[in-house]
PDB file of C-alpha atoms in Angstrom:
ATOM      1  CA  MET J 595     -28.935  -9.834 -16.999  1.00 83.00           C
ATOM      2  CA  GLU J 596     -26.268 -12.584 -16.146  1.00 85.00           C
ATOM      3  CA  ASP J 597     -26.024 -13.039 -20.402  1.00 89.00           C
ATOM      4  CA  LEU J 598     -25.462  -8.768 -20.469  1.00 90.00           C
ATOM      5  CA  LEU J 599     -23.005  -9.174 -18.189  1.00 90.00           C
ATOM      6  CA  ARG J 600     -21.062 -12.173 -19.580  1.00 90.00           C
ATOM      7  CA  ARG J 601     -20.836 -10.110 -22.869  1.00 92.00           C
ATOM      8  CA  TYR J 602     -19.857  -6.683 -21.206  1.00 92.00           C
ATOM      9  CA  VAL J 603     -16.892  -8.869 -19.697  1.00 92.00           C
ATOM     10  CA  ASP J 604     -16.011 -10.589 -23.094  1.00 93.00           C
ATOM     11  CA  ALA J 605     -16.244  -7.011 -24.451  1.00 93.00           C
ATOM     12  CA  ARG J 606     -13.494  -6.081 -21.756  1.00 92.00           C
ATOM     13  CA  ILE J 607     -11.326  -8.988 -22.125  1.00 92.00           C
ATOM     14  CA  ALA J 608     -10.702  -7.833 -25.661  1.00 92.00           C
ATOM     15  CA  PHE J 609     -10.410  -4.321 -25.181  1.00 91.00           C
ATOM     16  CA  GLY J 610      -7.115  -5.403 -22.808  1.00 88.00           C
ATOM     17  CA  GLU J 611      -6.125  -7.109 -25.138  1.00 88.00           C
ATOM     18  CA  ALA J 612      -6.667  -5.424 -28.460  1.00 88.00           C
ATOM     19  CA  ALA J 613      -3.862  -5.715 -30.621  1.00 85.00           C
ATOM     20  CA  SER J 614      -4.113  -1.518 -32.203  1.00 84.00           C
ATOM     21  CA  ALA J 615      -5.349   1.623 -30.860  1.00 83.00           C
ATOM     22  CA  ASN J 616      -8.300   1.174 -34.195  1.00 89.00           C
ATOM     23  CA  ALA J 617      -9.090  -2.230 -32.063  1.00 90.00           C
ATOM     24  CA  GLU J 618      -9.365  -0.293 -28.776  1.00 89.00           C
ATOM     25  CA  VAL J 619     -11.577   2.371 -30.075  1.00 91.00           C
ATOM     26  CA  ALA J 620     -13.887  -0.414 -31.316  1.00 93.00           C
ATOM     27  CA  GLN J 621     -14.001  -2.545 -28.984  1.00 93.00           C
ATOM     28  CA  TYR J 622     -14.105   0.274 -26.446  1.00 94.00           C
ATOM     29  CA  GLN J 623     -17.362   1.695 -28.790  1.00 95.00           C
ATOM     30  CA  ARG J 624     -18.554  -1.783 -28.364  1.00 95.00           C
ATOM     31  CA  THR J 625     -18.453  -1.954 -24.592  1.00 94.00           C
ATOM     32  CA  GLU J 626     -20.915   1.483 -24.431  1.00 95.00           C
ATOM     33  CA  ALA J 627     -22.995  -0.335 -26.142  1.00 95.00           C
ATOM     34  CA  LEU J 628     -23.019  -2.712 -23.730  1.00 95.00           C
ATOM     35  CA  GLN J 629     -23.058  -0.241 -20.610  1.00 95.00           C
ATOM     36  CA  THR J 630     -25.866   1.571 -22.203  1.00 95.00           C
ATOM     37  CA  GLN J 631     -28.015  -1.949 -21.997  1.00 96.00           C
ATOM     38  CA  LEU J 632     -26.570  -2.618 -19.035  1.00 93.00           C
ATOM     39  CA  TRP J 633     -27.841   0.400 -17.775  1.00 93.00           C
ATOM     40  CA  GLU J 634     -31.026   0.796 -18.904  1.00 94.00           C
ATOM     41  CA  THR J 635     -31.766  -3.311 -17.439  1.00 93.00           C
ATOM     42  CA  LEU J 636     -30.296  -2.418 -14.518  1.00 92.00           C
ATOM     43  CA  ILE J 637     -32.649   0.620 -13.584  1.00 93.00           C
ATOM     44  CA  GLU J 638     -35.401  -1.832 -15.042  1.00 93.00           C
ATOM     45  CA  ALA J 639     -34.517  -4.342 -12.783  1.00 91.00           C
ATOM     46  CA  ILE J 640     -34.494  -2.065  -9.970  1.00 92.00           C
ATOM     47  CA  ALA J 641     -37.520  -0.132 -10.230  1.00 91.00           C
ATOM     48  CA  PRO J 642     -39.597  -1.870  -8.139  1.00 91.00           C
ATOM     49  CA  PHE J 643     -37.318  -1.835  -4.719  1.00 90.00           C
ATOM     50  CA  ARG J 644     -35.375   1.684  -5.947  1.00 86.00           C
ATOM     51  CA  ASP J 645     -35.506   3.069  -2.838  1.00 89.00           C
ATOM     52  CA  THR J 646     -33.804   0.522  -0.913  1.00 91.00           C
ATOM     53  CA  PRO J 647     -30.007   0.382   0.196  1.00 91.00           C
ATOM     54  CA  ARG J 648     -29.581  -2.437  -2.091  1.00 92.00           C
ATOM     55  CA  ALA J 649     -30.476  -0.652  -5.047  1.00 91.00           C
ATOM     56  CA  SER J 650     -28.037   2.343  -4.218  1.00 92.00           C
ATOM     57  CA  LEU J 651     -25.713   0.010  -4.040  1.00 93.00           C
ATOM     58  CA  LEU J 652     -26.446  -1.761  -7.087  1.00 91.00           C
ATOM     59  CA  VAL J 653     -26.094   1.820  -9.508  1.00 93.00           C
ATOM     60  CA  THR J 654     -23.197   3.096  -7.490  1.00 94.00           C
ATOM     61  CA  THR J 655     -22.098   0.335  -8.448  1.00 93.00           C
ATOM     62  CA  THR J 656     -22.422  -0.818 -11.710  1.00 92.00           C
ATOM     63  CA  ASN J 657     -21.564   3.534 -12.155  1.00 93.00           C
ATOM     64  CA  GLU J 658     -18.228   2.451 -11.047  1.00 95.00           C
ATOM     65  CA  SER J 659     -17.623  -0.064 -13.607  1.00 92.00           C
ATOM     66  CA  ILE J 660     -18.445   2.522 -16.178  1.00 93.00           C
ATOM     67  CA  ASP J 661     -16.434   4.541 -14.878  1.00 95.00           C
ATOM     68  CA  LEU J 662     -13.322   2.673 -14.421  1.00 92.00           C
ATOM     69  CA  ALA J 663     -13.843   1.473 -18.458  1.00 92.00           C
ATOM     70  CA  ALA J 664     -13.223   5.209 -19.423  1.00 93.00           C
ATOM     71  CA  GLU J 665     -10.184   5.744 -17.599  1.00 93.00           C
ATOM     72  CA  ARG J 666      -8.957   2.715 -18.881  1.00 90.00           C
ATOM     73  CA  PHE J 667      -9.387   3.651 -22.050  1.00 92.00           C
ATOM     74  CA  ALA J 668      -8.613   7.353 -21.708  1.00 91.00           C
ATOM     75  CA  THR J 669      -5.171   5.867 -20.164  1.00 87.00           C
ATOM     76  CA  ARG J 670      -4.400   3.611 -23.404  1.00 86.00           C
ATOM     77  CA  GLN J 671      -5.684   6.335 -25.389  1.00 86.00           C
ATOM     78  CA  ALA J 672      -3.248   8.915 -23.864  1.00 87.00           C
ATOM     79  CA  HIS J 673       0.781   8.731 -24.851  1.00 86.00           C
ATOM     80  CA  ILE J 674       3.973  10.770 -25.124  1.00 88.00           C
ATOM     81  CA  PRO J 675       3.727  13.734 -27.548  1.00 91.00           C
ATOM     82  CA  PRO J 676       5.681  12.971 -30.533  1.00 90.00           C
ATOM     83  CA  ARG J 677       7.846  15.595 -30.115  1.00 93.00           C
ATOM     84  CA  ILE J 678       8.903  15.272 -26.577  1.00 91.00           C
ATOM     85  CA  MET J 679       9.728  11.611 -28.236  1.00 87.00           C
ATOM     86  CA  ARG J 680      11.951  12.955 -31.226  1.00 90.00           C
ATOM     87  CA  MET J 681      13.539  15.052 -28.427  1.00 91.00           C
ATOM     88  CA  LEU J 682      14.385  11.794 -25.918  1.00 86.00           C
ATOM     89  CA  VAL J 683      15.932  10.379 -29.090  1.00 84.00           C
ATOM     90  CA  PHE J 684      18.243  13.117 -29.908  1.00 89.00           C
ATOM     91  CA  PHE J 685      19.326  14.410 -25.983  1.00 87.00           C
ATOM     92  CA  ALA J 686      20.199  10.121 -26.211  1.00 82.00           C
ATOM     93  CA  LEU J 687      22.659  10.679 -29.976  1.00 82.00           C
ATOM     94  CA  LEU J 688      23.891  13.973 -28.754  1.00 87.00           C
ATOM     95  CA  ALA J 689      24.953  12.451 -25.086  1.00 83.00           C
ATOM     96  CA  ALA J 690      26.210   8.812 -26.985  1.00 77.00           C
ATOM     97  CA  GLY J 691      28.092  11.240 -29.795  1.00 80.00           C
ATOM     98  CA  MET J 692      29.712  13.499 -26.390  1.00 83.00           C
ATOM     99  CA  VAL J 693      30.713  10.594 -24.731  1.00 79.00           C
ATOM    100  CA  GLY J 694      32.344   8.622 -27.649  1.00 75.00           C
ATOM    101  CA  TYR J 695      33.888  11.844 -28.488  1.00 77.00           C
ATOM    102  CA  ASP J 696      35.506  12.634 -25.063  1.00 76.00           C
ATOM    103  CA  ARG J 697      36.191   8.707 -25.041  1.00 73.00           C
ATOM    104  CA  GLY J 698      37.287   7.663 -28.190  1.00 68.00           C
ATOM    105  CA  HIS J 699      39.488   5.435 -27.229  1.00 76.00           C
ATOM    106  CA  GLN J 700      37.018   3.468 -24.803  1.00 79.00           C
ATOM    107  CA  ARG J 701      35.234   1.744 -27.487  1.00 79.00           C
ATOM    108  CA  ARG J 702      33.963  -0.807 -25.716  1.00 82.00           C
ATOM    109  CA  THR J 703      32.418   1.955 -22.957  1.00 79.00           C
ATOM    110  CA  THR J 704      31.403   3.939 -25.621  1.00 79.00           C
ATOM    111  CA  THR J 705      29.442   1.605 -26.976  1.00 81.00           C
ATOM    112  CA  LEU J 706      27.907  -0.167 -24.038  1.00 84.00           C
ATOM    113  CA  LEU J 707      26.491   3.553 -23.177  1.00 80.00           C
ATOM    114  CA  PHE J 708      24.680   4.062 -26.317  1.00 81.00           C
ATOM    115  CA  LEU J 709      22.978   0.488 -25.885  1.00 86.00           C
ATOM    116  CA  LEU J 710      21.408   1.341 -22.645  1.00 87.00           C
ATOM    117  CA  LEU J 711      20.564   4.773 -24.026  1.00 84.00           C
ATOM    118  CA  THR J 712      18.329   3.218 -26.393  1.00 85.00           C
ATOM    119  CA  LEU J 713      17.319   0.127 -24.436  1.00 88.00           C
ATOM    120  CA  ALA J 714      16.095   3.113 -21.895  1.00 87.00           C
ATOM    121  CA  ALA J 715      14.685   4.869 -25.317  1.00 85.00           C
ATOM    122  CA  SER J 716      13.340   1.698 -26.688  1.00 86.00           C
ATOM    123  CA  LEU J 717      11.600   0.913 -23.129  1.00 88.00           C
ATOM    124  CA  VAL J 718       9.927   4.563 -23.119  1.00 86.00           C
ATOM    125  CA  VAL J 719       8.687   3.342 -26.372  1.00 85.00           C
ATOM    126  CA  ASP J 720       7.361   0.122 -25.816  1.00 86.00           C
ATOM    127  CA  LEU J 721       5.284   1.392 -22.033  1.00 85.00           C
ATOM    128  CA  ASP J 722       4.204   4.006 -24.220  1.00 84.00           C
ATOM    129  CA  ARG J 723       2.463   1.981 -26.570  1.00 81.00           C
ATOM    130  CA  PRO J 724       0.625  -0.542 -23.759  1.00 76.00           C
ATOM    131  CA  SER J 725      -1.416  -2.223 -26.697  1.00 73.00           C
ATOM    132  CA  THR J 726       1.732  -2.952 -29.841  1.00 76.00           C
ATOM    133  CA  GLY J 727       4.212  -3.368 -27.527  1.00 75.00           C
ATOM    134  CA  MET J 728       6.059  -6.448 -25.311  1.00 80.00           C
ATOM    135  CA  VAL J 729       4.960  -4.535 -21.936  1.00 79.00           C
ATOM    136  CA  ASN J 730       1.194  -5.549 -21.754  1.00 78.00           C
ATOM    137  CA  VAL J 731      -1.046  -5.338 -18.752  1.00 78.00           C
ATOM    138  CA  PRO J 732      -1.915  -9.070 -17.945  1.00 82.00           C
ATOM    139  CA  GLN J 733      -5.825  -9.529 -18.137  1.00 85.00           C
ATOM    140  CA  ASP J 734      -6.129 -12.742 -15.851  1.00 89.00           C
ATOM    141  CA  PRO J 735      -8.504 -10.781 -13.101  1.00 89.00           C
ATOM    142  CA  MET J 736     -10.871 -10.463 -15.886  1.00 89.00           C
ATOM    143  CA  LEU J 737     -10.730 -13.794 -16.985  1.00 89.00           C
ATOM    144  CA  GLU J 738     -10.560 -15.243 -13.555  1.00 91.00           C
ATOM    145  CA  LEU J 739     -14.329 -13.063 -13.472  1.00 89.00           C
ATOM    146  CA  ARG J 740     -15.592 -14.511 -16.944  1.00 89.00           C
ATOM    147  CA  ALA J 741     -14.925 -17.739 -15.347  1.00 89.00           C
ATOM    148  CA  SER J 742     -16.637 -17.663 -12.240  1.00 90.00           C
ATOM    149  CA  MET J 743     -19.428 -16.741 -14.180  1.00 85.00           C
ATOM    150  CA  GLN J 744     -20.191 -19.820 -16.077  1.00 76.00           C
ATOM    151  CA  PRO J 745     -23.367 -21.199 -15.500  1.00 69.00           C
ATOM    152  CA  VAL J 746     -23.838 -23.365 -13.168  1.00 61.00           C
ATOM    153  CA  ASP J 747     -25.387 -26.826 -14.652  1.00 60.00           C
ATOM    154  CA  ALA J 748     -28.851 -27.803 -12.678  1.00 46.00           C
ATOM    155  CA  PRO J 749     -28.968 -31.707 -11.195  1.00 51.00           C
TER     156      PRO J 749
END
């Protein structure tokens, strides 16, 4: 079971480090296969004491881990619809055009406003694409968990 847990943590780390949506899907499919193996192994392991609080705790914790993985996958797959993105860009261009028309003699201010609107739209797009953008969720907690799972060398 320890080896299976290590492989599961490795799969979750690989999911977090996936560089594209297709890679995320592939890693999640790997995760689901390991979850099935983990669940079957757990049910087999708790069979002798399945009516105890310890068994209930193990089942509950494993189930929560599986649910969190599914929630994380769903969150990373949910994106702002393209129509909304187009409208965001259109509104930014329209606002910049209106300000530029009204304050054409203040080129620096108008240019700065246009750059800020562009930066805001770029940030929205970057946050919407966590696997390909510059803003990424750090994998430090999973990496620390993996490091803590190293087998202890026997004396």
